[in-house]
mmCIF file of C-alpha atoms and ligand atoms in Angstrom:
data_model
loop_
_atom_site.group_PDB
_atom_site.id
_atom_site.type_symbol
_atom_site.label_atom_id
_atom_site.label_comp_id
_atom_site.label_asym_id
_atom_site.label_seq_id
_atom_site.Cartn_x
_atom_site.Cartn_y
_atom_site.Cartn_z
ATOM 1 C CA MET A 23 -23.789 14.861 17.002
ATOM 2 C CA GLN A 24 -20.583 14.756 18.990
ATOM 3 C CA THR A 25 -20.350 17.474 21.550
ATOM 4 C CA GLY A 26 -18.142 16.024 24.255
ATOM 5 C CA GLY A 27 -14.407 15.586 24.619
ATOM 6 C CA PRO A 28 -12.460 12.882 22.840
ATOM 7 C CA ALA A 29 -13.388 10.216 25.398
ATOM 8 C CA GLU A 30 -17.067 10.552 24.513
ATOM 9 C CA ARG A 31 -16.602 10.653 20.791
ATOM 10 C CA LYS A 32 -17.652 7.805 18.581
ATOM 11 C CA GLY A 33 -15.197 6.953 15.875
ATOM 12 C CA PHE A 34 -15.831 6.495 12.194
ATOM 13 C CA VAL A 35 -14.092 5.353 9.028
ATOM 14 C CA VAL A 36 -13.699 7.568 5.984
ATOM 15 C CA TRP A 37 -12.604 5.346 3.131
ATOM 16 C CA LEU A 38 -10.993 7.406 0.359
ATOM 17 C CA GLU A 39 -10.802 5.548 -2.951
ATOM 18 C CA GLY A 40 -9.719 6.551 -6.407
ATOM 19 C CA LEU A 41 -7.148 6.154 -9.146
ATOM 20 C CA PRO A 42 -3.434 6.496 -8.410
ATOM 21 C CA GLY A 43 -2.764 10.230 -8.415
ATOM 22 C CA SER A 44 -6.363 11.183 -7.669
ATOM 23 C CA GLY A 45 -5.279 12.819 -4.399
ATOM 24 C CA LYS A 46 -5.990 10.264 -1.677
ATOM 25 C CA THR A 47 -2.773 10.846 0.265
ATOM 26 C CA THR A 48 -2.976 14.613 -0.172
ATOM 27 C CA LEU A 49 -6.572 14.764 0.952
ATOM 28 C CA SER A 50 -6.119 12.325 3.836
ATOM 29 C CA GLN A 51 -3.484 14.644 5.280
ATOM 30 C CA THR A 52 -5.571 17.784 4.888
ATOM 31 C CA LEU A 53 -8.571 16.045 6.381
ATOM 32 C CA GLY A 54 -6.483 14.566 9.200
ATOM 33 C CA GLU A 55 -5.081 17.964 10.143
ATOM 34 C CA ARG A 56 -8.534 19.515 10.255
ATOM 35 C CA LEU A 57 -9.873 16.745 12.479
ATOM 36 C CA ARG A 58 -6.830 16.811 14.773
ATOM 37 C CA SER A 59 -7.092 20.540 15.213
ATOM 38 C CA ALA A 60 -10.633 19.972 16.474
ATOM 39 C CA GLY A 61 -9.336 17.538 19.077
ATOM 40 C CA TRP A 62 -10.016 14.268 17.291
ATOM 41 C CA LYS A 63 -7.711 11.312 17.588
ATOM 42 C CA VAL A 64 -6.881 10.555 13.970
ATOM 43 C CA GLU A 65 -5.201 7.627 12.267
ATOM 44 C CA ILE A 66 -4.503 7.473 8.558
ATOM 45 C CA LEU A 67 -4.114 4.091 6.918
ATOM 46 C CA ASP A 68 -2.427 5.084 3.688
ATOM 47 C CA GLY A 69 -2.084 2.556 0.899
ATOM 48 C CA ASP A 70 1.640 2.321 0.422
ATOM 49 C CA ALA A 71 2.902 2.452 3.985
ATOM 50 C CA VAL A 72 0.201 0.084 5.180
ATOM 51 C CA ARG A 73 0.827 -2.352 2.386
ATOM 52 C CA GLN A 74 4.501 -2.661 3.286
ATOM 53 C CA MET A 75 3.660 -3.427 6.894
ATOM 54 C CA PHE A 76 0.523 -5.522 6.520
ATOM 55 C CA SER A 77 0.969 -7.362 3.270
ATOM 56 C CA PRO A 78 4.579 -7.473 2.103
ATOM 57 C CA GLU A 79 3.950 -10.932 0.686
ATOM 58 C CA LEU A 80 0.987 -9.864 -1.433
ATOM 59 C CA GLY A 81 1.070 -8.666 -5.005
ATOM 60 C CA PHE A 82 -1.501 -6.931 -7.149
ATOM 61 C CA THR A 83 -3.693 -9.731 -8.410
ATOM 62 C CA ARG A 84 -7.391 -9.337 -7.737
ATOM 63 C CA LYS A 85 -7.202 -11.910 -4.968
ATOM 64 C CA ASP A 86 -4.218 -10.232 -3.294
ATOM 65 C CA ARG A 87 -5.727 -6.756 -3.508
ATOM 66 C CA GLU A 88 -8.974 -8.013 -2.038
ATOM 67 C CA PHE A 89 -7.180 -9.807 0.771
ATOM 68 C CA HIS A 90 -5.124 -6.730 1.605
ATOM 69 C CA ALA A 91 -8.252 -4.558 1.712
ATOM 70 C CA ARG A 92 -9.793 -7.008 4.190
ATOM 71 C CA ARG A 93 -6.810 -6.615 6.503
ATOM 72 C CA VAL A 94 -7.105 -2.854 6.339
ATOM 73 C CA SER A 95 -10.839 -2.851 7.006
ATOM 74 C CA TYR A 96 -10.330 -5.110 10.013
ATOM 75 C CA VAL A 97 -7.910 -2.648 11.609
ATOM 76 C CA ALA A 98 -10.012 0.346 10.580
ATOM 77 C CA ARG A 99 -12.923 -1.131 12.459
ATOM 78 C CA MET A 100 -10.812 -1.622 15.586
ATOM 79 C CA LEU A 101 -9.691 1.987 15.513
ATOM 80 C CA ALA A 102 -13.152 3.388 14.826
ATOM 81 C CA ARG A 103 -14.768 1.469 17.621
ATOM 82 C CA ASN A 104 -12.236 3.012 20.004
ATOM 83 C CA GLY A 105 -13.200 6.546 19.114
ATOM 84 C CA VAL A 106 -10.598 7.221 16.459
ATOM 85 C CA ALA A 107 -11.350 9.222 13.328
ATOM 86 C CA THR A 108 -9.954 6.687 10.884
ATOM 87 C CA ILE A 109 -9.016 7.696 7.372
ATOM 88 C CA VAL A 110 -8.202 5.011 4.824
ATOM 89 C CA ALA A 111 -6.488 6.120 1.627
ATOM 90 C CA MET A 112 -6.413 3.219 -0.789
ATOM 91 C CA VAL A 113 -7.058 2.838 -4.524
ATOM 92 C CA THR A 114 -9.635 0.102 -3.791
ATOM 93 C CA PRO A 115 -10.232 -0.620 -7.477
ATOM 94 C CA TYR A 116 -12.810 -3.376 -7.057
ATOM 95 C CA GLU A 117 -16.424 -3.074 -6.010
ATOM 96 C CA THR A 118 -16.209 -6.366 -4.118
ATOM 97 C CA SER A 119 -13.521 -4.879 -1.842
ATOM 98 C CA ARG A 120 -15.611 -1.775 -1.156
ATOM 99 C CA GLN A 121 -18.613 -3.853 -0.243
ATOM 100 C CA ALA A 122 -16.496 -6.104 1.952
ATOM 101 C CA ALA A 123 -14.986 -3.083 3.712
ATOM 102 C CA ARG A 124 -18.442 -1.646 4.377
ATOM 103 C CA ALA A 125 -19.595 -4.971 5.799
ATOM 104 C CA ASP A 126 -16.405 -5.508 7.835
ATOM 105 C CA VAL A 127 -16.335 -2.053 9.384
ATOM 106 C CA GLU A 128 -20.072 -2.190 10.015
ATOM 107 C CA ILE A 129 -20.117 0.889 12.226
ATOM 108 C CA ALA A 130 -19.928 4.406 10.781
ATOM 109 C CA PHE A 131 -18.424 3.738 7.363
ATOM 110 C CA GLU A 132 -18.311 6.458 4.734
ATOM 111 C CA GLU A 133 -17.055 5.606 1.272
ATOM 112 C CA VAL A 134 -15.707 8.630 -0.587
ATOM 113 C CA TRP A 135 -14.760 8.391 -4.241
ATOM 114 C CA LEU A 136 -12.113 10.867 -5.344
ATOM 115 C CA ARG A 137 -13.240 11.148 -8.929
ATOM 116 C CA CYS A 138 -10.530 12.382 -11.231
ATOM 117 C CA PRO A 139 -10.126 11.630 -14.945
ATOM 118 C CA ILE A 140 -7.273 9.297 -15.710
ATOM 119 C CA GLU A 141 -5.682 11.912 -17.989
ATOM 120 C CA VAL A 142 -5.389 14.273 -15.022
ATOM 121 C CA CYS A 143 -3.988 11.524 -12.774
ATOM 122 C CA ARG A 144 -1.512 10.620 -15.503
ATOM 123 C CA ALA A 145 -0.389 14.208 -15.890
ATOM 124 C CA ARG A 146 0.164 14.449 -12.124
ATOM 125 C CA ASP A 147 1.834 11.039 -11.828
ATOM 126 C CA PRO A 148 3.184 11.948 -8.365
ATOM 127 C CA LYS A 149 5.076 8.682 -7.954
ATOM 128 C CA GLY A 150 5.981 8.083 -11.577
ATOM 129 C CA LEU A 151 3.873 4.927 -11.590
ATOM 130 C CA TYR A 152 2.048 5.650 -14.846
ATOM 131 C CA ARG A 153 5.354 6.316 -16.561
ATOM 132 C CA ARG A 154 6.809 3.079 -15.243
ATOM 133 C CA ALA A 155 3.699 1.100 -16.169
ATOM 134 C CA ASP A 156 3.759 2.543 -19.698
ATOM 135 C CA GLY A 157 7.382 1.510 -19.956
ATOM 136 C CA GLY A 158 6.527 -2.038 -18.922
ATOM 137 C CA GLU A 159 8.523 -1.748 -15.680
ATOM 138 C CA ILE A 160 5.504 -2.529 -13.504
ATOM 139 C CA HIS A 161 2.424 -4.576 -14.225
ATOM 140 C CA ARG A 162 -1.160 -4.684 -13.025
ATOM 141 C CA MET A 163 -1.174 -0.932 -12.580
ATOM 142 C CA THR A 164 -4.677 0.370 -11.931
ATOM 143 C CA GLY A 165 -5.849 2.484 -14.846
ATOM 144 C CA VAL A 166 -3.192 1.047 -17.164
ATOM 145 C CA ASP A 167 -3.394 -2.725 -17.275
ATOM 146 C CA ASP A 168 -5.715 -3.355 -14.356
ATOM 147 C CA PRO A 169 -9.245 -1.940 -14.040
ATOM 148 C CA PHE A 170 -10.641 0.704 -11.730
ATOM 149 C CA GLU A 171 -14.271 -0.314 -11.429
ATOM 150 C CA GLU A 172 -16.563 2.681 -11.177
ATOM 151 C CA PRO A 173 -17.883 2.818 -7.587
ATOM 152 C CA LEU A 174 -21.555 1.811 -7.503
ATOM 153 C CA ASN A 175 -22.475 2.974 -4.046
ATOM 154 C CA PRO A 176 -20.184 5.742 -2.735
ATOM 155 C CA ASP A 177 -21.553 7.881 0.083
ATOM 156 C CA LEU A 178 -19.881 10.924 -1.400
ATOM 157 C CA ILE A 179 -18.085 11.846 -4.619
ATOM 158 C CA VAL A 180 -15.424 14.541 -4.631
ATOM 159 C CA ASP A 181 -14.152 16.003 -7.900
ATOM 160 C CA THR A 182 -10.421 16.155 -7.206
ATOM 161 C CA ALA A 183 -9.610 17.319 -10.733
ATOM 162 C CA ASN A 184 -11.283 20.682 -10.160
ATOM 163 C CA VAL A 185 -11.720 21.116 -6.425
ATOM 164 C CA THR A 186 -8.763 22.070 -4.226
ATOM 165 C CA PRO A 187 -7.714 19.712 -1.417
ATOM 166 C CA ALA A 188 -8.864 22.278 1.161
ATOM 167 C CA LYS A 189 -12.321 22.503 -0.410
ATOM 168 C CA SER A 190 -12.546 18.735 -0.856
ATOM 169 C CA ALA A 191 -11.710 18.315 2.836
ATOM 170 C CA SER A 192 -14.445 20.797 3.740
ATOM 171 C CA ARG A 193 -16.904 18.892 1.580
ATOM 172 C CA ILE A 194 -16.056 15.636 3.376
ATOM 173 C CA LEU A 195 -16.287 17.294 6.798
ATOM 174 C CA GLU A 196 -19.672 18.698 5.847
ATOM 175 C CA HIS A 197 -20.779 15.204 4.883
ATOM 176 C CA LEU A 198 -19.512 13.792 8.203
ATOM 177 C CA ALA A 199 -21.408 16.532 10.016
ATOM 178 C CA ASN A 200 -24.572 15.701 8.050
ATOM 179 C CA ARG A 201 -24.219 12.123 9.213
ATOM 180 C CA GLY A 202 -23.774 13.272 12.787
ATOM 181 C CA TYR A 203 -20.199 12.072 13.296
ATOM 182 C CA ILE A 204 -18.654 15.480 13.853
ATOM 183 C CA GLN A 205 -19.749 18.936 14.868
ATOM 184 C CA ARG A 206 -20.909 21.160 12.072
ATOM 185 C CA VAL A 207 -18.650 24.008 13.154
ATOM 186 C CA LEU A 208 -15.688 21.899 12.047
ATOM 187 C CA ALA A 209 -17.089 21.552 8.546
ATOM 188 C CA THR A 210 -17.359 25.271 8.079
ATOM 189 C CA ALA A 211 -14.015 26.158 9.714
HETATM 190 N N1 ATP B 304 -7.380 19.366 -6.513
HETATM 191 C C1 ATP B 304 -6.476 18.483 -6.106
HETATM 192 N N2 ATP B 304 -6.807 17.528 -5.192
HETATM 193 C C2 ATP B 304 -5.885 16.626 -4.809
HETATM 194 N N3 ATP B 304 -4.603 16.582 -5.266
HETATM 195 C C3 ATP B 304 -4.233 17.515 -6.162
HETATM 196 C C4 ATP B 304 -5.149 18.484 -6.614
HETATM 197 N N4 ATP B 304 -4.503 19.262 -7.509
HETATM 198 C C5 ATP B 304 -3.257 18.812 -7.608
HETATM 199 N N5 ATP B 304 -3.063 17.760 -6.798
HETATM 200 C C6 ATP B 304 -1.804 17.025 -6.699
HETATM 201 O O1 ATP B 304 -2.033 15.728 -7.220
HETATM 202 C C7 ATP B 304 -1.170 14.811 -6.568
HETATM 203 C C8 ATP B 304 -2.016 13.675 -5.971
HETATM 204 O O2 ATP B 304 -1.139 12.728 -5.455
HETATM 205 P P1 ATP B 304 -1.475 11.779 -4.238
HETATM 206 O O3 ATP B 304 -0.185 11.135 -3.857
HETATM 207 O O4 ATP B 304 -2.229 12.521 -3.182
HETATM 208 O O5 ATP B 304 -2.455 10.744 -4.944
HETATM 209 P P2 ATP B 304 -2.882 9.309 -4.437
HETATM 210 O O6 ATP B 304 -4.314 9.196 -4.815
HETATM 211 O O7 ATP B 304 -2.505 9.131 -3.010
HETATM 212 O O8 ATP B 304 -2.019 8.361 -5.366
HETATM 213 P P3 ATP B 304 -1.509 6.861 -5.064
HETATM 214 O O9 ATP B 304 -2.663 5.936 -5.258
HETATM 215 O O10 ATP B 304 -0.465 6.620 -6.111
HETATM 216 O O11 ATP B 304 -0.942 6.828 -3.668
HETATM 217 C C9 ATP B 304 -0.413 15.559 -5.499
HETATM 218 O O12 ATP B 304 0.856 15.908 -6.008
HETATM 219 C C10 ATP B 304 -1.286 16.809 -5.293
HETATM 220 O O13 ATP B 304 -0.551 17.916 -4.850
HETATM 221 MG MG1 MG B 305 -1.256 7.830 -2.020
#
């Protein structure tokens, strides 16, 4: 249980995974705000922005996606070990990548699956990716012509089709409190 100021706090990685449109970016921001307001140093490694900076040369083959995830987990570990509450928001469609991330981060790693039926993600289509994939404009789109492997070993599952972002964030904070990474008062705020 963390009771001290930021300097004494041990960092952790919350790895949010799920289909495009499942709410990773939305939830990472809600979660980040809640942690920041409690005095945590927070960094969010969000799929798209991070990909442009870390892996502009990589595409969306299995090998490229796995390689990109390794880069992200490497940085996540560095942040976490320096006391940062690190939130990763990445589709992470392959089980091999999740297992590699868990092994790479090593310390305080919580895998959270944002479970949301593809029909709901499609209806949301916040970036128009499903529409473009259906139209043949983009290829290897997860959920369309590339698989999203069902997570085998998530630490927590959040139903983002039916649960509001605020409630999902509370659920994750409660989980982090159960694991002793944050104070319980934050989970019930
Ligand atoms: N209960 C909910 N939880 C999360 N998001 C929701 C919920 N209900 C509606 N939404 C909406 O669904 C959309 C989710 O989009 P978001 O960009 O967060 O998904 P994403 O998982 O980051 O997708 P991508 O992989 O393409 O980046 C947002 O427009 C959000 O407002
Ligand atoms: Mg996103």
